[in-house]
Backbone as a printed PyTorch tensor [residue, N CA C, xyz], in Angstrom:
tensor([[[  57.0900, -104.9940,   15.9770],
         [  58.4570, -105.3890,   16.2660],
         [  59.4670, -104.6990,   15.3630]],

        [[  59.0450, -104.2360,   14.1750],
         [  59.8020, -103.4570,   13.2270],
         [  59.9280, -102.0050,   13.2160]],

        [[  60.9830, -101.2320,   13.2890],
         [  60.6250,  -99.6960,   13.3950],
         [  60.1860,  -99.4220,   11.7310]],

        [[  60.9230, -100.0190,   10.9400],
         [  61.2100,  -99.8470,    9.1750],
         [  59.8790, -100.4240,    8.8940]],

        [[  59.0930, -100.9060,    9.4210],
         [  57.9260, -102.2460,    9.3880],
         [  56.5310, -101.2650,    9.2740]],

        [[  56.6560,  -99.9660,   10.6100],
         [  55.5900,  -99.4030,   10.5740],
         [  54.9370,  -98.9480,    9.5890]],

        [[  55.4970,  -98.5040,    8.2540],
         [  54.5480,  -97.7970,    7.2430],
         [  53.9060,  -99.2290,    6.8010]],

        [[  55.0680, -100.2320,    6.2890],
         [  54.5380, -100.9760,    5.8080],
         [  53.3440, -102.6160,    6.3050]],

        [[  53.3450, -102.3120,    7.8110],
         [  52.3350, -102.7060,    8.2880],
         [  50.6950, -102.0010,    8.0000]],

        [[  51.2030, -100.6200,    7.6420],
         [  50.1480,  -99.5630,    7.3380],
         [  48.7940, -100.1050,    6.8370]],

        [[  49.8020, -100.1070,    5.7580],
         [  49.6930, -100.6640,    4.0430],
         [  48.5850, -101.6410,    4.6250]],

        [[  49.8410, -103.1780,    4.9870],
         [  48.9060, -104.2130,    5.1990],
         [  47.4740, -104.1030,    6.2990]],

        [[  47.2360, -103.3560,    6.8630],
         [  46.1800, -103.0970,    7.8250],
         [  45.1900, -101.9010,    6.9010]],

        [[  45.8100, -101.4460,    6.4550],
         [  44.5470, -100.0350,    5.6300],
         [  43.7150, -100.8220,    4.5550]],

        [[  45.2150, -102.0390,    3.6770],
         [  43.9210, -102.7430,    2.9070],
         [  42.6500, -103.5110,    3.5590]],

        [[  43.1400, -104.2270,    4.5040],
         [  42.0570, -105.1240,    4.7140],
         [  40.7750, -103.5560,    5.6730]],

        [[  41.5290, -102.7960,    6.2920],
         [  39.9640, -102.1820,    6.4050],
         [  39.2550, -101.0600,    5.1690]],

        [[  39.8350, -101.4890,    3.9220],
         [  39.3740, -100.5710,    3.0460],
         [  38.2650, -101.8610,    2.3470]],

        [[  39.1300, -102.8450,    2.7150],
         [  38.2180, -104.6360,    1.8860],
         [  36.9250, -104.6520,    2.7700]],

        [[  36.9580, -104.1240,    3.8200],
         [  35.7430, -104.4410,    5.1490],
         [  35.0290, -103.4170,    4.7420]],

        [[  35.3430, -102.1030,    4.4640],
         [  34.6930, -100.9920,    4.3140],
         [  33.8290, -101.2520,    2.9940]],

        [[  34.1960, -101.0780,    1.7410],
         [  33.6400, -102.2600,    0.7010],
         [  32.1690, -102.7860,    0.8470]],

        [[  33.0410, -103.9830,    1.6020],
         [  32.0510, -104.9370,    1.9760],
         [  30.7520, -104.4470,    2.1090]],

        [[  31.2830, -103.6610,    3.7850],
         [  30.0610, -103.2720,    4.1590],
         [  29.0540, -102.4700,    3.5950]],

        [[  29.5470, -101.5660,    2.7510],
         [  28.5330, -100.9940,    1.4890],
         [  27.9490, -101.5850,    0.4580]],

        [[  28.7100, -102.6380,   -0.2100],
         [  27.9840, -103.3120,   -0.9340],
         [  26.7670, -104.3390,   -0.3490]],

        [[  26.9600, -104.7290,    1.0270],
         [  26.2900, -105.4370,    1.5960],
         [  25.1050, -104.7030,    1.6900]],

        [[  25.3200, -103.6210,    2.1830],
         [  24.2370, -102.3090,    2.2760],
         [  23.3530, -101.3180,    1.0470]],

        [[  23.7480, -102.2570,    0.3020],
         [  23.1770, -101.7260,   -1.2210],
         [  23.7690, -100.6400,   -1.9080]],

        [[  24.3280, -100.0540,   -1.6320],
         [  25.5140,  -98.9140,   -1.9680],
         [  25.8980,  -99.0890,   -3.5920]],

        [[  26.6060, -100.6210,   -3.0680],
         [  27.4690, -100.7690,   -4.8790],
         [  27.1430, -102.6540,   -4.8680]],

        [[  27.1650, -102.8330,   -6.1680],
         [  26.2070, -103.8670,   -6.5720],
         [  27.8030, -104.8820,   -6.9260]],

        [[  28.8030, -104.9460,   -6.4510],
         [  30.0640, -105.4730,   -6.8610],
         [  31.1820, -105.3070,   -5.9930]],

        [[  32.4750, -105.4920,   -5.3630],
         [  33.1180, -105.4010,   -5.0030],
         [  34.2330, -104.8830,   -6.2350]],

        [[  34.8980, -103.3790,   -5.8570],
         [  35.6220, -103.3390,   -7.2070],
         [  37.0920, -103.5400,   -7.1370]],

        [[  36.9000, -104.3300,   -5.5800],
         [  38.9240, -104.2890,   -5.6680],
         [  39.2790, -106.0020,   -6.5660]],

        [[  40.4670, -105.6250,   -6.6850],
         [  40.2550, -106.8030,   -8.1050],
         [  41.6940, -107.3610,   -7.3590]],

        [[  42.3930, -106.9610,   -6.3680],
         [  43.7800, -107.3390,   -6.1550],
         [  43.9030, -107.2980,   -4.0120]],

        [[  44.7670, -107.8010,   -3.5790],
         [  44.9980, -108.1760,   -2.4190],
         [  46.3190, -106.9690,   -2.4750]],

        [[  46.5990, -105.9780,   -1.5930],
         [  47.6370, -105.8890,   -1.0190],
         [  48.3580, -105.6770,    0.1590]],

        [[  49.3920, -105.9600,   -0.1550],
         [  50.5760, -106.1580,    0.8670],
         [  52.0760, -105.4790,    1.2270]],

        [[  52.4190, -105.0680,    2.0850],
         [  53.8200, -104.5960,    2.2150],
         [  54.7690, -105.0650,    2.8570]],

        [[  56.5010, -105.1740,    3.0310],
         [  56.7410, -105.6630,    3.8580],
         [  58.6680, -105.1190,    3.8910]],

        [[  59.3400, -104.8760,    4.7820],
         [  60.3200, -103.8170,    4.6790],
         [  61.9180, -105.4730,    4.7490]],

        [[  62.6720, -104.8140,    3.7830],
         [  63.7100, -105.8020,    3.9460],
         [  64.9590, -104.6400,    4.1470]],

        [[  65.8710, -105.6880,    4.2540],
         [  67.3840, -104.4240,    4.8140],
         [  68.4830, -105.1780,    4.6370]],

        [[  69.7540, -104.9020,    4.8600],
         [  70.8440, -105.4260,    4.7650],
         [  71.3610, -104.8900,    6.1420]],

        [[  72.0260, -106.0950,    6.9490],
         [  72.2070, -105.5660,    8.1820],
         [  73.7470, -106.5890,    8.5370]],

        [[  74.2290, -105.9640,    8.8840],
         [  75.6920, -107.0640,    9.0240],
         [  76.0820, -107.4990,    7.9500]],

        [[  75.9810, -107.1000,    6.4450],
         [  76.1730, -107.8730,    5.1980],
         [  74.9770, -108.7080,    4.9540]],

        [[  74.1070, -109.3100,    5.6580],
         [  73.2140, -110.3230,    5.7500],
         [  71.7210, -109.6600,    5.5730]],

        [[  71.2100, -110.1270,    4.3390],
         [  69.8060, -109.6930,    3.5870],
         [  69.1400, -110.1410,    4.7880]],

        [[  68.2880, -109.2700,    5.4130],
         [  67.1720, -110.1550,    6.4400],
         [  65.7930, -109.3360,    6.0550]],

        [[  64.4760, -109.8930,    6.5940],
         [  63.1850, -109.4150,    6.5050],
         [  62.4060, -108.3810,    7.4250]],

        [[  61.5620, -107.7220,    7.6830],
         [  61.0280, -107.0790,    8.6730],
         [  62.0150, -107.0680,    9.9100]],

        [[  63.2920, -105.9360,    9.5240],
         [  63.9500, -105.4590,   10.5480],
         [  63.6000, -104.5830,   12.2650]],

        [[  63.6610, -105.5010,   13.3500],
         [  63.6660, -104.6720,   14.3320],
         [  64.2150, -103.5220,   14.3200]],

        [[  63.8440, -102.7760,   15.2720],
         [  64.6310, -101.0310,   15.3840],
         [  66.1730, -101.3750,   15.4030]],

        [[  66.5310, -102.6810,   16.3290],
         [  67.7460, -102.6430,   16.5050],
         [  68.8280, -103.0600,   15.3420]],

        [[  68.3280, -103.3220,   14.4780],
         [  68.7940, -104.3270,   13.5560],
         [  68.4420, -102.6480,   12.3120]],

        [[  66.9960, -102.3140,   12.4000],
         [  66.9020, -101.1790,   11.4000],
         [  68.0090,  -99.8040,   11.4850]],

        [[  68.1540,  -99.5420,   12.8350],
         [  68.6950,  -98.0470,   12.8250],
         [  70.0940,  -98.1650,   12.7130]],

        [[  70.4060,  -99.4700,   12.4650],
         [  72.2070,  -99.8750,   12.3720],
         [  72.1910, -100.8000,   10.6390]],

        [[  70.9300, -100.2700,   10.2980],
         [  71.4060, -101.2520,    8.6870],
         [  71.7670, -100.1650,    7.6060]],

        [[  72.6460, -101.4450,    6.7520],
         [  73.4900, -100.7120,    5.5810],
         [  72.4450, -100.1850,    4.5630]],

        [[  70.9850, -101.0410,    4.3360],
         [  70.0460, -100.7830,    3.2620],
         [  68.9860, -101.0670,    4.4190]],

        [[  68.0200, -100.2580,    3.6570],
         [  66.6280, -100.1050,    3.8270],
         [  65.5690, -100.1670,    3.2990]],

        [[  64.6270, -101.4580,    2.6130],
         [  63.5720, -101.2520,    2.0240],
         [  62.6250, -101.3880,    2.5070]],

        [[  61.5950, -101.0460,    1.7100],
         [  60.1020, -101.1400,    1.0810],
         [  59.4100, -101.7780,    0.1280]],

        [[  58.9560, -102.9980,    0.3020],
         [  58.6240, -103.4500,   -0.7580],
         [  56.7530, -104.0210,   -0.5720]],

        [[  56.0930, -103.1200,   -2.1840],
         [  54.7750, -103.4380,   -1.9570],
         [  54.2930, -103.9410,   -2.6970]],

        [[  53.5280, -105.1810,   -3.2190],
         [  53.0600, -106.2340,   -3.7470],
         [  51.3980, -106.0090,   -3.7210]],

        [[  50.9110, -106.2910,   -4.8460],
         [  49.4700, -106.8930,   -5.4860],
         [  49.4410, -108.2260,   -5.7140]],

        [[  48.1520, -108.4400,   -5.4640],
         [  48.0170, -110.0410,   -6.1530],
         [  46.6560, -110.4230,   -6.4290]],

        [[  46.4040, -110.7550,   -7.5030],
         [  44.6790, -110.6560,   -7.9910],
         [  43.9500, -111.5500,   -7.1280]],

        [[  42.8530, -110.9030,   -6.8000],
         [  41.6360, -111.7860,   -5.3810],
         [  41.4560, -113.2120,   -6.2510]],

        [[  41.1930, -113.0770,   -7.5940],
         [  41.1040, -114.3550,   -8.2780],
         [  42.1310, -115.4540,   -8.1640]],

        [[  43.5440, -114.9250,   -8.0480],
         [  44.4500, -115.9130,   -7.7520],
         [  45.4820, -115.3810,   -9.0820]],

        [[  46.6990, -115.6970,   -8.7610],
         [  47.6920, -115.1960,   -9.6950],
         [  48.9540, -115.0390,   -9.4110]],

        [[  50.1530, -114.7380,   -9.8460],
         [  51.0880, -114.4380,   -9.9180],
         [  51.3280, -112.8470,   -8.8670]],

        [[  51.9420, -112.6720,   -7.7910],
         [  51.7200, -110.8280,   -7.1550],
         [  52.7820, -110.0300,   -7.8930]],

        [[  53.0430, -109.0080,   -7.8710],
         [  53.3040, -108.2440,   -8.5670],
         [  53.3880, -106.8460,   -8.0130]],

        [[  55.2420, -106.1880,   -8.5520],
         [  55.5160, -105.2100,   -7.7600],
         [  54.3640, -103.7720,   -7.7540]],

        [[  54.3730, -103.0830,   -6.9760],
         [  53.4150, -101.6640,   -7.0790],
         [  54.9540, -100.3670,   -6.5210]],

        [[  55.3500, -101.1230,   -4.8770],
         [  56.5200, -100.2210,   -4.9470],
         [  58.0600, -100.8660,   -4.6770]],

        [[  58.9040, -100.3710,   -5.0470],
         [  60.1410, -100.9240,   -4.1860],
         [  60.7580,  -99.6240,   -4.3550]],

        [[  61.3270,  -99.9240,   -2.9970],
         [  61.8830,  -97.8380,   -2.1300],
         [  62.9500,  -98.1770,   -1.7950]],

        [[  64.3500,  -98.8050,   -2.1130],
         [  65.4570,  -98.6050,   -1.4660],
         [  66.4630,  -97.7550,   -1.0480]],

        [[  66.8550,  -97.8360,   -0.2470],
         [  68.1590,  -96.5570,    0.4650],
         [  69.5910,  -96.8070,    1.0930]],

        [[  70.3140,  -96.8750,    0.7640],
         [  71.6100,  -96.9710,    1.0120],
         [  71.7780,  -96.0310,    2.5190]],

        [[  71.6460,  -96.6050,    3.3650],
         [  71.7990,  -96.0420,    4.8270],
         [  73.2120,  -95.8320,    4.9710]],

        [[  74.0540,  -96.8860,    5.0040],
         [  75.2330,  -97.2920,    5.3700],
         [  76.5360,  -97.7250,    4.3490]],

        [[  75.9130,  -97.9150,    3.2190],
         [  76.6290,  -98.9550,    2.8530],
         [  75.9440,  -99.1710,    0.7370]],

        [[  76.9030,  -98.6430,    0.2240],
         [  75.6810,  -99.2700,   -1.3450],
         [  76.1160, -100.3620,   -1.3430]],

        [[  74.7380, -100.7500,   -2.2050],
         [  74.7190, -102.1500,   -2.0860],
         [  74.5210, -102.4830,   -3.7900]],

        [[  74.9580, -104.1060,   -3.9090],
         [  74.7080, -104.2050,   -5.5050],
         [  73.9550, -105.1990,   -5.6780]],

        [[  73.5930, -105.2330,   -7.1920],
         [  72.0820, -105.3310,   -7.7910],
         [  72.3570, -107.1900,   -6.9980]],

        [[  73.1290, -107.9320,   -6.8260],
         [  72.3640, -109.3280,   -6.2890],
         [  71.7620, -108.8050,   -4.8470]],

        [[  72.3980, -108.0020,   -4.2830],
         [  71.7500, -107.9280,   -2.7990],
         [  71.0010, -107.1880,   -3.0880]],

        [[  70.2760, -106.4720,   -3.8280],
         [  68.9770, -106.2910,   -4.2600],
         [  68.1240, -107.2050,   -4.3800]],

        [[  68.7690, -107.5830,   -5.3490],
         [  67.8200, -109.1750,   -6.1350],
         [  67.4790, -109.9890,   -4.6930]],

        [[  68.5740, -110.2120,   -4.0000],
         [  68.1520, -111.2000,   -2.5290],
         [  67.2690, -110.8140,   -1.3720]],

        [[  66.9280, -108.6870,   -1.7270],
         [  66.3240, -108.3060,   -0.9790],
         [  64.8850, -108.6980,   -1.5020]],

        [[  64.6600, -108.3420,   -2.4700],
         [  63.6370, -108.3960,   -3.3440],
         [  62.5950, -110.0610,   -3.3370]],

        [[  63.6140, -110.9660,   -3.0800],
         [  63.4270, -112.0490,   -2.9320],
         [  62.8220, -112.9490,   -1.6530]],

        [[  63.1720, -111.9480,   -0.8170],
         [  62.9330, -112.1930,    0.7480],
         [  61.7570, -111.4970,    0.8390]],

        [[  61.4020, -110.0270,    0.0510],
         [  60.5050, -109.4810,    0.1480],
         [  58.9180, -110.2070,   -0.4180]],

        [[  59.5450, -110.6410,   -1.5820],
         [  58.3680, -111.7690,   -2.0750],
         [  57.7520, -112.8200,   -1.7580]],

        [[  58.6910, -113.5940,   -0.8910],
         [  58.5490, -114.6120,   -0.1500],
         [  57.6760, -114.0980,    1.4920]],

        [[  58.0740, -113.3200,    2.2730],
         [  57.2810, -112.5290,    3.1160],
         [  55.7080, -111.9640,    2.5530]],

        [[  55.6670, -111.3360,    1.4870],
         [  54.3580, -110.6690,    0.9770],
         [  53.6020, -112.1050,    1.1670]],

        [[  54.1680, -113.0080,    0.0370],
         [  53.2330, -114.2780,   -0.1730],
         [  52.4110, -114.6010,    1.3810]],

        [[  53.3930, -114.5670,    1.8930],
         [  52.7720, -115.0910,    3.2280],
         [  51.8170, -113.7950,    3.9910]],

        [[  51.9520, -112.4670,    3.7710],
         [  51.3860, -112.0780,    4.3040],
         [  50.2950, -112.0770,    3.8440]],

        [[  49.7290, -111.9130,    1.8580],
         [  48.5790, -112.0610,    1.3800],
         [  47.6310, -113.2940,    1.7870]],

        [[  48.3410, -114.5460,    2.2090],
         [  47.7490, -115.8430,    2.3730],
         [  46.7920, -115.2070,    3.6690]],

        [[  47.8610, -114.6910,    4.6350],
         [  46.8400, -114.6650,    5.7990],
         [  45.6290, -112.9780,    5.5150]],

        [[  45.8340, -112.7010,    4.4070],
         [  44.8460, -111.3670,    4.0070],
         [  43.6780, -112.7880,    3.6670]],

        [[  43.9650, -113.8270,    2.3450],
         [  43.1090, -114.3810,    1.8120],
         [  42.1470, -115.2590,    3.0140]],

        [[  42.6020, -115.5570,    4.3400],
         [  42.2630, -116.0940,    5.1660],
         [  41.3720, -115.3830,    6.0810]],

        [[  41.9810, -114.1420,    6.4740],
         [  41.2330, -113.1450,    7.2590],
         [  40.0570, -112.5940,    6.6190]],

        [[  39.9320, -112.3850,    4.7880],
         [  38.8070, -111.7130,    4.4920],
         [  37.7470, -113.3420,    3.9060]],

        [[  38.2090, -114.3250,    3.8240],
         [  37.8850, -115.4010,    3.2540],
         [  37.4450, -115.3680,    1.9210]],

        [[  38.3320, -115.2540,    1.1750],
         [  38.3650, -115.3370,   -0.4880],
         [  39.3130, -116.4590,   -0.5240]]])
């Protein structure tokens, strides 16, 4: 549903088949451990009408003032997640550090939820 969404759906789909891939070797005697130690996640925020929103449609993306990227870790053990990237771009419009901060915020709140359903799908 997101044009801005596609890389960062990537992300979220390459980890879990890199977590399966893993698996399946260690299952297979390969490697005696699983060595990913963290869950990740991506998820694109924007400023569109003045208004911070989350995983922008095309229609909403190719007409916004900002454009991010934001990519999150979070330890398989459980923990606090934690930035890896944030990519912003002034499309339209600069923007200042609270509508950052509010992007950033929306972005965190989205990851959380997307790692929950990683922790669900791989069952950790």
């Amino acid at each position: 549903q997101a044009d801005g969404g596609t890389r960062t759906a990537s992300i979220c789909g390459a980890f879990l088949a890199l977590h399966d891939a893993i698996t399946r070797v260690q299952q297979n005697g390969g490697i005696t451990a699983n060595p990913l130690h963290s869950l990740c996640a991506a998820i694109s925020v924007g400023i569109h009408n003045g208004t911070p929103i989350i995983d922008l449609p095309y229609e909403e993306d190719s007409t916004a003032e900002v454009d991010m990227n934001v990519v999150m870790l979070q330890p398989i053990a459980g923990g606090e997640a934690t930035f890896v990237e944030v990519q912003g771009t002034a499309e339209g419009q600069p923007f200042s550090r609270d509508a950052m901060n509010a992007m950033l915020d929306l972005a965190s709140l989205g990851i959380k939820q997307l790692l929950a359903k990683q922790k669900e799908a791989l069952g950790v």
